[in-house]
Short mmCIF file of C-alpha atoms in Angstrom, two decimals:
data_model
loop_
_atom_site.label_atom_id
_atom_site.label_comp_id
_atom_site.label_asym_id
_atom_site.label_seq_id
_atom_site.Cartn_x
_atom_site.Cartn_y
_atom_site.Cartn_z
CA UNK A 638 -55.56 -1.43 -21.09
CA UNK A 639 -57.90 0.18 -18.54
CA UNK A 640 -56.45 3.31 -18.81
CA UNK A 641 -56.65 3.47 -22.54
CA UNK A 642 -60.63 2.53 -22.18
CA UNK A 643 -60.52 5.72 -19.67
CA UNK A 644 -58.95 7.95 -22.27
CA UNK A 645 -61.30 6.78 -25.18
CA UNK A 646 -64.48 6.90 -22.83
CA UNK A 647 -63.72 10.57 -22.13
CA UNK A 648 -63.94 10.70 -18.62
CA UNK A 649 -62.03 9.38 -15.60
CA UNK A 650 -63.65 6.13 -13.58
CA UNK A 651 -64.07 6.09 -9.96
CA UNK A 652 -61.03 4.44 -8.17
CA UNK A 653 -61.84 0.91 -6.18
CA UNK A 654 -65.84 0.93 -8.11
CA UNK A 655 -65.53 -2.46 -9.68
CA UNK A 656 -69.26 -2.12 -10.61
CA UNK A 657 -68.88 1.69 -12.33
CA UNK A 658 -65.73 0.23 -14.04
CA UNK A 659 -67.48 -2.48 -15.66
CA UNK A 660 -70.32 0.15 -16.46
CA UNK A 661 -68.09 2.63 -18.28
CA UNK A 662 -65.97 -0.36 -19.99
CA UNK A 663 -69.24 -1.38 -21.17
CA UNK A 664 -70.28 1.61 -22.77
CA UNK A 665 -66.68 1.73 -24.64
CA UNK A 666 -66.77 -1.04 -25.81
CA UNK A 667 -70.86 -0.09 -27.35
CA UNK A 668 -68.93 2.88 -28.56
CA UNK A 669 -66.43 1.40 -30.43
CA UNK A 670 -69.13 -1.47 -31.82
CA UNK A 671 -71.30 1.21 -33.21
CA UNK A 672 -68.92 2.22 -35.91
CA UNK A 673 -68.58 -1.18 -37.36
CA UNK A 674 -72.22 -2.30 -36.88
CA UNK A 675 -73.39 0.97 -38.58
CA UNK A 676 -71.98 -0.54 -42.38
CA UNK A 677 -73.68 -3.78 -41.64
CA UNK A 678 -77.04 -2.40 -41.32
CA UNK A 679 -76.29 -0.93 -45.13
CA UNK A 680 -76.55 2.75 -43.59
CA UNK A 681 -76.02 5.52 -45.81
CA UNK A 682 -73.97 9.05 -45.25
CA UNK A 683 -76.97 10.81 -44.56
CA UNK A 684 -78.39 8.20 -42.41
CA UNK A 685 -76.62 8.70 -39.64
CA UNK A 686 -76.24 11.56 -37.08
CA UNK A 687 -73.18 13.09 -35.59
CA UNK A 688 -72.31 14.99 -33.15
CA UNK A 689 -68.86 18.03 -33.21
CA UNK A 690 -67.47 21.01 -31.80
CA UNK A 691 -67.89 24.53 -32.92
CA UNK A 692 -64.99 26.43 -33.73
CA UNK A 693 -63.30 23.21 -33.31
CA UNK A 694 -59.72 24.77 -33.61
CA UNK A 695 -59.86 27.73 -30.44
CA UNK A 696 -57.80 27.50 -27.71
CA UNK A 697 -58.11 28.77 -24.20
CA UNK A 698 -57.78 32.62 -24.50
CA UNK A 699 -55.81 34.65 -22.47
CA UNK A 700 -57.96 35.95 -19.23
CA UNK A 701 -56.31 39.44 -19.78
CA UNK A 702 -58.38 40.10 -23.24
CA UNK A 703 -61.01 38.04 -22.10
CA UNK A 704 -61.23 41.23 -19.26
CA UNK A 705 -60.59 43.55 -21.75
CA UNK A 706 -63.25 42.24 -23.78
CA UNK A 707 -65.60 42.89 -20.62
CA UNK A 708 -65.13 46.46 -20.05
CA UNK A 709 -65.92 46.81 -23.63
CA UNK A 710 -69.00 44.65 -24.09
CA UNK A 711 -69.67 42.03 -21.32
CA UNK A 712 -71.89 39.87 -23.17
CA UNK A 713 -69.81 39.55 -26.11
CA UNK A 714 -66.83 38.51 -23.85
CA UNK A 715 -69.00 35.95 -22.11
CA UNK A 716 -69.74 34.44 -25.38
CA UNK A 717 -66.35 33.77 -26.17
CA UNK A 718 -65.71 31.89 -22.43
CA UNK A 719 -65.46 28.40 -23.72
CA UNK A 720 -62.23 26.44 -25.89
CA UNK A 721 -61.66 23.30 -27.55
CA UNK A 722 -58.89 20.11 -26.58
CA UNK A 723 -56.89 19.58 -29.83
CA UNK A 724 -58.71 19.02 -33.04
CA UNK A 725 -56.92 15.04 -32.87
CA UNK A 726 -58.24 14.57 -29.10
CA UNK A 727 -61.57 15.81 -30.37
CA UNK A 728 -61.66 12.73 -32.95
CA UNK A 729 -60.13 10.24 -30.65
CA UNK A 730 -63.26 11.18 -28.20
CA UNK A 731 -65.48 10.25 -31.21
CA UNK A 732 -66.78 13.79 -32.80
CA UNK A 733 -67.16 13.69 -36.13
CA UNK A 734 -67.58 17.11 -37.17
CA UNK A 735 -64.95 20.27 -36.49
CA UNK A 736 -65.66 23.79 -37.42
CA UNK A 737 -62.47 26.06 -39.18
CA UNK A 738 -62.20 30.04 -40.04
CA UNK A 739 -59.94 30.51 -42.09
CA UNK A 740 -58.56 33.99 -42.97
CA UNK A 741 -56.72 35.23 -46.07
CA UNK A 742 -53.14 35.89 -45.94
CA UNK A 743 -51.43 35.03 -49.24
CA UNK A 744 -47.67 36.80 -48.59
CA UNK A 745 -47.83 36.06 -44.61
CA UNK A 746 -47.44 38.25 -41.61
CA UNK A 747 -50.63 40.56 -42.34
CA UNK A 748 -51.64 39.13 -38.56
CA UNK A 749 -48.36 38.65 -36.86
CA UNK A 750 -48.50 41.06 -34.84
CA UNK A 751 -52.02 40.67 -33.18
CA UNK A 752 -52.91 43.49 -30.86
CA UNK A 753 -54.44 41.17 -28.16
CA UNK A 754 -50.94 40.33 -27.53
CA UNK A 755 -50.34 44.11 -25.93
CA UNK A 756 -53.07 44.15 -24.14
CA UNK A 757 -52.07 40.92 -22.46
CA UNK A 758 -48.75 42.78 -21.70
CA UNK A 759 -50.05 45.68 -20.19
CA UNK A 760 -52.60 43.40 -17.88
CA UNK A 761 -49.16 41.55 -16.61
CA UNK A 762 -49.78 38.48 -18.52
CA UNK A 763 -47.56 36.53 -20.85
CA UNK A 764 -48.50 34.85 -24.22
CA UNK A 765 -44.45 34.67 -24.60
CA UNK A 766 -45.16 30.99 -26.03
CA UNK A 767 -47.90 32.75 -29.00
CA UNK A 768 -46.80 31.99 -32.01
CA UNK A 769 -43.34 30.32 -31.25
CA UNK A 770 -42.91 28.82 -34.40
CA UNK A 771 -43.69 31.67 -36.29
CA UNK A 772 -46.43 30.50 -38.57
CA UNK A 773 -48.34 33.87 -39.12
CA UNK A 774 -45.10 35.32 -41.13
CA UNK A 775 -45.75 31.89 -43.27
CA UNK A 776 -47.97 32.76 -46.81
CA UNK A 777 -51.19 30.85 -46.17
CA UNK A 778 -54.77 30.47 -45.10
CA UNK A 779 -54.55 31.41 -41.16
CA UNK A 780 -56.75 29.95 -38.47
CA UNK A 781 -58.09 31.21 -35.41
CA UNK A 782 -61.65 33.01 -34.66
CA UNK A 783 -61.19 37.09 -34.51
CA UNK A 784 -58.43 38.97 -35.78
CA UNK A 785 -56.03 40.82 -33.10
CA UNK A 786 -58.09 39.43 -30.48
CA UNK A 787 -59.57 35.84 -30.32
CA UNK A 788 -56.10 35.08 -31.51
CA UNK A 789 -55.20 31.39 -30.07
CA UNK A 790 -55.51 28.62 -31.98
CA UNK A 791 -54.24 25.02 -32.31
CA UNK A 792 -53.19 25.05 -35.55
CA UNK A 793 -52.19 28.85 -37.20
CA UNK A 794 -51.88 27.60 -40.16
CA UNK A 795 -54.76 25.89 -41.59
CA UNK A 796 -52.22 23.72 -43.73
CA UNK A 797 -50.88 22.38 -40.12
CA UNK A 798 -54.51 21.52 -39.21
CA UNK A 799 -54.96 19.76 -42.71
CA UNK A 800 -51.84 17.54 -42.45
CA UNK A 801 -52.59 16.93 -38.69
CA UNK A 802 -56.37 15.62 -40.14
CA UNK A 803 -54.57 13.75 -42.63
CA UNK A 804 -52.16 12.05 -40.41
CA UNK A 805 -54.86 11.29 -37.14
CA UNK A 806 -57.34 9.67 -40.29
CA UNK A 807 -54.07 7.30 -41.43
CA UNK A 808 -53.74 6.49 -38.05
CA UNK A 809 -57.39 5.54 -37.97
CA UNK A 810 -58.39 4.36 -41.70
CA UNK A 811 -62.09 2.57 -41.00
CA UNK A 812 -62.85 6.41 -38.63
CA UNK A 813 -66.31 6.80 -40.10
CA UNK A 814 -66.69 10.58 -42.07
CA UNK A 815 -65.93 13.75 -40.86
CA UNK A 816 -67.82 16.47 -41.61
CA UNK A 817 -65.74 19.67 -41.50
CA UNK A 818 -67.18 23.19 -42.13
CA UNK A 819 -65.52 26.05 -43.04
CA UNK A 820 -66.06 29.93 -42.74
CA UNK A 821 -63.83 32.69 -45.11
CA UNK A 822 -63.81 34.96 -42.76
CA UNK A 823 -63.10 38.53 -43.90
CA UNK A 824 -65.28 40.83 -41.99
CA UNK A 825 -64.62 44.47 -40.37
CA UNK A 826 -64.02 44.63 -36.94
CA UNK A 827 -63.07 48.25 -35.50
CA UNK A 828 -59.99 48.65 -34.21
CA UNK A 829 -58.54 45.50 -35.57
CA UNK A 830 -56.68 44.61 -38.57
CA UNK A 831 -58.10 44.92 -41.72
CA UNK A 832 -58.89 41.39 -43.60
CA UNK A 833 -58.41 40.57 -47.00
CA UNK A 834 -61.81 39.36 -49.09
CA UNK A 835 -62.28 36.26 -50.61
CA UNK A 836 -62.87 36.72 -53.68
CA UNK A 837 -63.54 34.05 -55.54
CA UNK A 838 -59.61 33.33 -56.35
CA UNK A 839 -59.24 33.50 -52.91
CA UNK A 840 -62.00 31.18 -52.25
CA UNK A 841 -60.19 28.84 -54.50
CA UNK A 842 -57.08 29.14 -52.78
CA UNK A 843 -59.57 27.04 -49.40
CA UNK A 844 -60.11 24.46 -52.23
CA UNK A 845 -56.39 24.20 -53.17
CA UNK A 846 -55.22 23.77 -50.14
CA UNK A 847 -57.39 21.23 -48.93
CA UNK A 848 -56.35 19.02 -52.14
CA UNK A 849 -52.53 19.63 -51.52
CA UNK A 850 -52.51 18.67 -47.82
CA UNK A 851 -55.28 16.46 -47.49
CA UNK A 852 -55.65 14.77 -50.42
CA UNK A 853 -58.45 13.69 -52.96
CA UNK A 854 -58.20 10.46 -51.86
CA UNK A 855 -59.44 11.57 -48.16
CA UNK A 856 -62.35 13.58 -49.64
CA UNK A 857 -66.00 13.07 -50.04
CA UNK A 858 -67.12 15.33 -53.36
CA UNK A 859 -69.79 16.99 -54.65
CA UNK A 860 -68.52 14.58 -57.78
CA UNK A 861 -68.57 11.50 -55.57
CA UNK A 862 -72.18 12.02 -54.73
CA UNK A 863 -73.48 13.22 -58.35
CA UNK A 864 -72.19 10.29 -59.94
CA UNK A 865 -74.23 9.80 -63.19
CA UNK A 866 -77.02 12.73 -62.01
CA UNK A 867 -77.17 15.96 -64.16
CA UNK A 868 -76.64 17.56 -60.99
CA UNK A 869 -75.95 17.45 -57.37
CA UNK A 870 -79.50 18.10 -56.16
CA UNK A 871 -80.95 15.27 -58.40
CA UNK A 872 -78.33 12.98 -56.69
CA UNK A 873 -79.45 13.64 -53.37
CA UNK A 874 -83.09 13.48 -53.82
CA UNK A 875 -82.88 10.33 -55.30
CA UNK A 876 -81.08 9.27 -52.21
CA UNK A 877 -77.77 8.95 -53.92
CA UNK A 878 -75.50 9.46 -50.87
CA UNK A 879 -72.75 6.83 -50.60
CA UNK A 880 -72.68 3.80 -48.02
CA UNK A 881 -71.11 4.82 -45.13
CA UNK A 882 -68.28 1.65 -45.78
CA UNK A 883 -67.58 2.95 -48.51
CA UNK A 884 -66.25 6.54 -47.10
CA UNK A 885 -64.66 5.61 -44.14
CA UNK A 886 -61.36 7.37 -43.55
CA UNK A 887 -62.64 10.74 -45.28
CA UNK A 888 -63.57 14.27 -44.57
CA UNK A 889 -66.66 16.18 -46.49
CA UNK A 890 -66.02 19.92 -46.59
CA UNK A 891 -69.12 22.45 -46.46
CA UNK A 892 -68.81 26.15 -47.40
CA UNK A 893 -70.64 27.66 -44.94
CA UNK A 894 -71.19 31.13 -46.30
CA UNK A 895 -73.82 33.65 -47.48
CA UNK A 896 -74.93 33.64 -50.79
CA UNK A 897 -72.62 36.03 -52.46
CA UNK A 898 -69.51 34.00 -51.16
CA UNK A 899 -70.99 30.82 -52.67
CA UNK A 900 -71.33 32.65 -56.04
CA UNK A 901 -67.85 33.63 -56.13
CA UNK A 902 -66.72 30.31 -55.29
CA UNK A 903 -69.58 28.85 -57.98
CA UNK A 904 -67.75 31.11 -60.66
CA UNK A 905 -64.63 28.94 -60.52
CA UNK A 906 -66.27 25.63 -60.19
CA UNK A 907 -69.37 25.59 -62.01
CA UNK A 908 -72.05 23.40 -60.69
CA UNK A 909 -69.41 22.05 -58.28
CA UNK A 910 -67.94 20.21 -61.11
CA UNK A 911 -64.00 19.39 -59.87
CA UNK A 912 -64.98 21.69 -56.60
CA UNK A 913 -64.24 20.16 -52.35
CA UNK A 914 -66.98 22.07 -51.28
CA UNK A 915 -70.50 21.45 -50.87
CA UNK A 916 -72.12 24.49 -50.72
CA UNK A 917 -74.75 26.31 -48.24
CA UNK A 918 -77.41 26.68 -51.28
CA UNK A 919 -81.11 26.32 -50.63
CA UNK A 920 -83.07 23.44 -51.88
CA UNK A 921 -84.08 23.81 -55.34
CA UNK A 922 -80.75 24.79 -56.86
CA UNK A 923 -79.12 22.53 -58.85
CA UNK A 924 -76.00 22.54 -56.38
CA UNK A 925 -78.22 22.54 -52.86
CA UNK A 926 -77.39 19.05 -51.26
CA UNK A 927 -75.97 20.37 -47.34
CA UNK A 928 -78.10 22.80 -45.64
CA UNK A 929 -77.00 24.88 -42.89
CA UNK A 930 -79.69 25.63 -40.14
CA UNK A 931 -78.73 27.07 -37.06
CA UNK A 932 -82.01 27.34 -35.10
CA UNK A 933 -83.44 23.87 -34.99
CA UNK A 934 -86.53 25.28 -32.37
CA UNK A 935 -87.80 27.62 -34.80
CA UNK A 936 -86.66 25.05 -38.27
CA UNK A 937 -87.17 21.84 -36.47
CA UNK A 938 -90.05 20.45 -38.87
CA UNK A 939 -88.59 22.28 -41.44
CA UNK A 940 -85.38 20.50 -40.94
CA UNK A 941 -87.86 17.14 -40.63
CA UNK A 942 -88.70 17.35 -44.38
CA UNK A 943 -85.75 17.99 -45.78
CA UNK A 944 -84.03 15.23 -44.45
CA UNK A 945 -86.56 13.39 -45.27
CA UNK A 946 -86.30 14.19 -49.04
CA UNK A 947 -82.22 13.19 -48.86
CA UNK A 948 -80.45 16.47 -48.00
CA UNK A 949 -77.55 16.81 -45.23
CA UNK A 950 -78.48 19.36 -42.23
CA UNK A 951 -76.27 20.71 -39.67
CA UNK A 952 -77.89 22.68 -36.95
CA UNK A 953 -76.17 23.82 -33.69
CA UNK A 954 -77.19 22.09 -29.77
CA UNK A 955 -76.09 25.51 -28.01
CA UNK A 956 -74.64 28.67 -28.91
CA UNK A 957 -72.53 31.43 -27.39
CA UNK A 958 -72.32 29.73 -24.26
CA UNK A 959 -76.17 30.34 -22.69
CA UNK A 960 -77.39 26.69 -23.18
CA UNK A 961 -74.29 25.49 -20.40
CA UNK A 962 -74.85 28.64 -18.37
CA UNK A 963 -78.33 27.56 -17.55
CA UNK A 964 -77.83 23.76 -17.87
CA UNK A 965 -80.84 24.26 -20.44
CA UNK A 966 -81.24 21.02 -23.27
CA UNK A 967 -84.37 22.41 -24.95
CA UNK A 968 -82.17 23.25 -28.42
CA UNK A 969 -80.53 20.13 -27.93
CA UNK A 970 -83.77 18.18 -27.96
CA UNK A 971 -85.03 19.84 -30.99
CA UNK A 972 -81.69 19.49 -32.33
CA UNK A 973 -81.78 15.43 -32.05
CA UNK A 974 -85.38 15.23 -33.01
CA UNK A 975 -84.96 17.44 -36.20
CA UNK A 976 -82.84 14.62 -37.82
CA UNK A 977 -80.30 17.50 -38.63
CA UNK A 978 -77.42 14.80 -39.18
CA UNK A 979 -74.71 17.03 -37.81
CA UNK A 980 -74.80 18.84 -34.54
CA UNK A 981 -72.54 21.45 -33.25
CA UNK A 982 -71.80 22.01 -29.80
CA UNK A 983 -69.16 23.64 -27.72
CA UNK A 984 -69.49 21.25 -24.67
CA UNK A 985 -68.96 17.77 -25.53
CA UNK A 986 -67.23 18.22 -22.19
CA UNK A 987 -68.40 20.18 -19.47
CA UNK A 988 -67.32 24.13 -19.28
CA UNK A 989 -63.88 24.64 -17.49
CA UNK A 990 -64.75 28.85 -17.43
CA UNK A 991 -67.92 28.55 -15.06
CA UNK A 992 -70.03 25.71 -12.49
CA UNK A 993 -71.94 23.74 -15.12
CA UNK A 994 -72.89 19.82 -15.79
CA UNK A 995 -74.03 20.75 -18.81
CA UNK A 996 -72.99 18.63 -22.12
CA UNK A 997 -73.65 17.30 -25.34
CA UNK A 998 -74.03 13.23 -25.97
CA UNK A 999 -76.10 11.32 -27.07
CA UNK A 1000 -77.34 8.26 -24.93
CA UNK A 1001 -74.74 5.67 -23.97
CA UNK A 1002 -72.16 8.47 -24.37
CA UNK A 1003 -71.61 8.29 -27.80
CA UNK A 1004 -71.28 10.72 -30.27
CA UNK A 1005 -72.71 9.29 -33.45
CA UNK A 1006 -75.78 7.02 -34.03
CA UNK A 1007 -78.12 5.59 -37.31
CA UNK A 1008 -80.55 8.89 -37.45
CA UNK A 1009 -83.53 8.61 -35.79
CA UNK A 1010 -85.80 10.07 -38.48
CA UNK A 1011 -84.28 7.64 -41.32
CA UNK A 1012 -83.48 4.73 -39.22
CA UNK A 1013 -86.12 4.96 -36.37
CA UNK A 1014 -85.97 0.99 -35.04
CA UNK A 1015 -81.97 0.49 -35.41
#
């Protein structure tokens, strides 16, 4: 039993401490209150604040490309020093929002190949286990964060990562929502393999697969949240967000893409009528309802008033690894006090690629909390 509260607190307890045992069984078993106190108290979606990981999906990369990387751009490859624990360990710690790219790759193999995996070769390293199962030949949405480089990922196939969602949310039916954002990723990168666009078929093709391997019934909608509105944007300002009891066990999908992309995707589902996605649209458009705001020092009273008005904000703690480098909380601060009711982070543990304490909780080590702009005496 005590080792199970270990594993769910995150963190290991000092051996022969009775006192910091009963401490850190304490806060565990706060943690694993909260969730079921949080419906009593009659709190809505967007009344709450959570925090996730960014680029919830990348693994450890080999140290060979990371080096490459350096003698090519040294900041850029010190950006990328940081990796995830499986997208299901990430849930079982409490995070309830992941981060997915997703690349194009309807007839499968277009990235089987990846370059990064010569360049480990000819530094003497092995990524013989890569890709063992062969899931980059399979047709499908792939997942991982740059082509022929930033290659290793949990889950290849974003499918996989769907049906492992679907099964770690069976095994945990009253899991309060998971916010999960997605990126199309189809930029140029020199020297890589080209990408494929998304147009807006292809866009669709996101939206399809989510529905096959997750399942409506797992979903929080744009539809679910209308309701009887003439459109999404009425619905939220008129605070129409659903109880949190009533959407436990589900996942809300954002589209977290410029404008263009959100056209294309608008052009098959009009006004997000039938559509997954909520969409990245600024506030006075008719399907604006989940805003994302990366900066929340420079947006942080921004981000104030429209949560205040009903929207859904995610904003990032710490980005491209300088926050942990220098142990610095300022964004994190802003972050919390912003109300932004998601925030990203890649250090809900510390950093395993250089000395830092640095990480991402909120107090009493937990993860998720009523929002303290909405809710400010819980």
């Amino acid at each position: 039993m005590l080792q199970e509260l270990q594993r769910k607190n995150g963190k290991l307890l000092a051996k022969n401490n009775p006192m910091k045992q009963a401490y850190s069984i304490f806060l565990t078993a706060l943690s694993l209150l909260v969730p079921l106190l949080l419906p009593a108290q009659g709190l809505k979606l967007n009344e709450i604040q959570v925090i996730g990981s960014h680029n919830s999906y990348k693994s450890a990369m080999a140290p060979e490309i990371l080096e490459y990387l350096a003698g090519i751009n040294p900041a850029s490859s010190k950006s990328l020093e940081y990796s995830h624990i499986p997208l299901e360990a990430q849930l079982d710690l409490g995070l309830r929002n992941l981060e997915l790219d997703v690349f194009h790759d309807p007839l499968g193999g277009r990235y089987a190949n990846p370059r990064g995996l010569e360049i480990s070769k000819a530094k003497g390293g092995s990524l013989s286990d890569f890709d063992s199962a062969k899931s980059l030949l399979k047709p499908g949405l792939k997942l991982f964060h740059v082509q022929d480089l930033d290659i290793q990922s949990h889950y290849l196939l974003f499918a996989d990562a769907l049906k492992a969602l679907k099964a770690w949310s069976e095994g945990h039916p009253e899991h309060s929502p998971v916010f999960v954002l997605i990126n199309a990723k189809d930029g140029t990168i020199p020297g890589t393999q080209p990408t494929l666009p998304f147009t807006a078929a292809a866009l669709d093709s996101i939206d399809l697969e989510i529905r096959t391997h997750l399942g409506m019934d797992h979903l929080i909608t744009p539809d679910l949240v209308r309701g009887e509105f003439a459109h999404l944007e009425a619905a939220v300002l008129a605070g129409n967000w659903p109880l949190l009891d009533d959407v436990r066990g589900r996942f809300l999908f954002v589209l977290d893409e410029n404008e263009e992309k959100i056209d294309r995707y608008l052009s098959v589902k009009p006004e997000l009528k039938g559509a997954v996605f909520f969409v990245n649209k600024k506030e006075g458009n008719p399907t604006a309802g989940f805003r994302i705001i990366n900066d929340p020092i420079k947006n942080e009273a921004y981000i104030q008033e429209l949560v205040r008005k009903g929207y859904m904000i995610r904003t990032r703690a710490d980005s491209d690894t300088r926050e942990a480098r220098t142990e610095d909380y300022t964004k994190f601060e802003h972050a919390k006090a912003s109300g932004a009711q998601v925030l990203s982070t890649d250090y809900y543990q510390p950093s395993t690629y250089f000395p830092s304490r640095y990480r991402v909780r909120f107090e009493g080590e937990l993860f998720e909390r009523p929002n303290p702009l909405l809710i400010p005496n819980p």
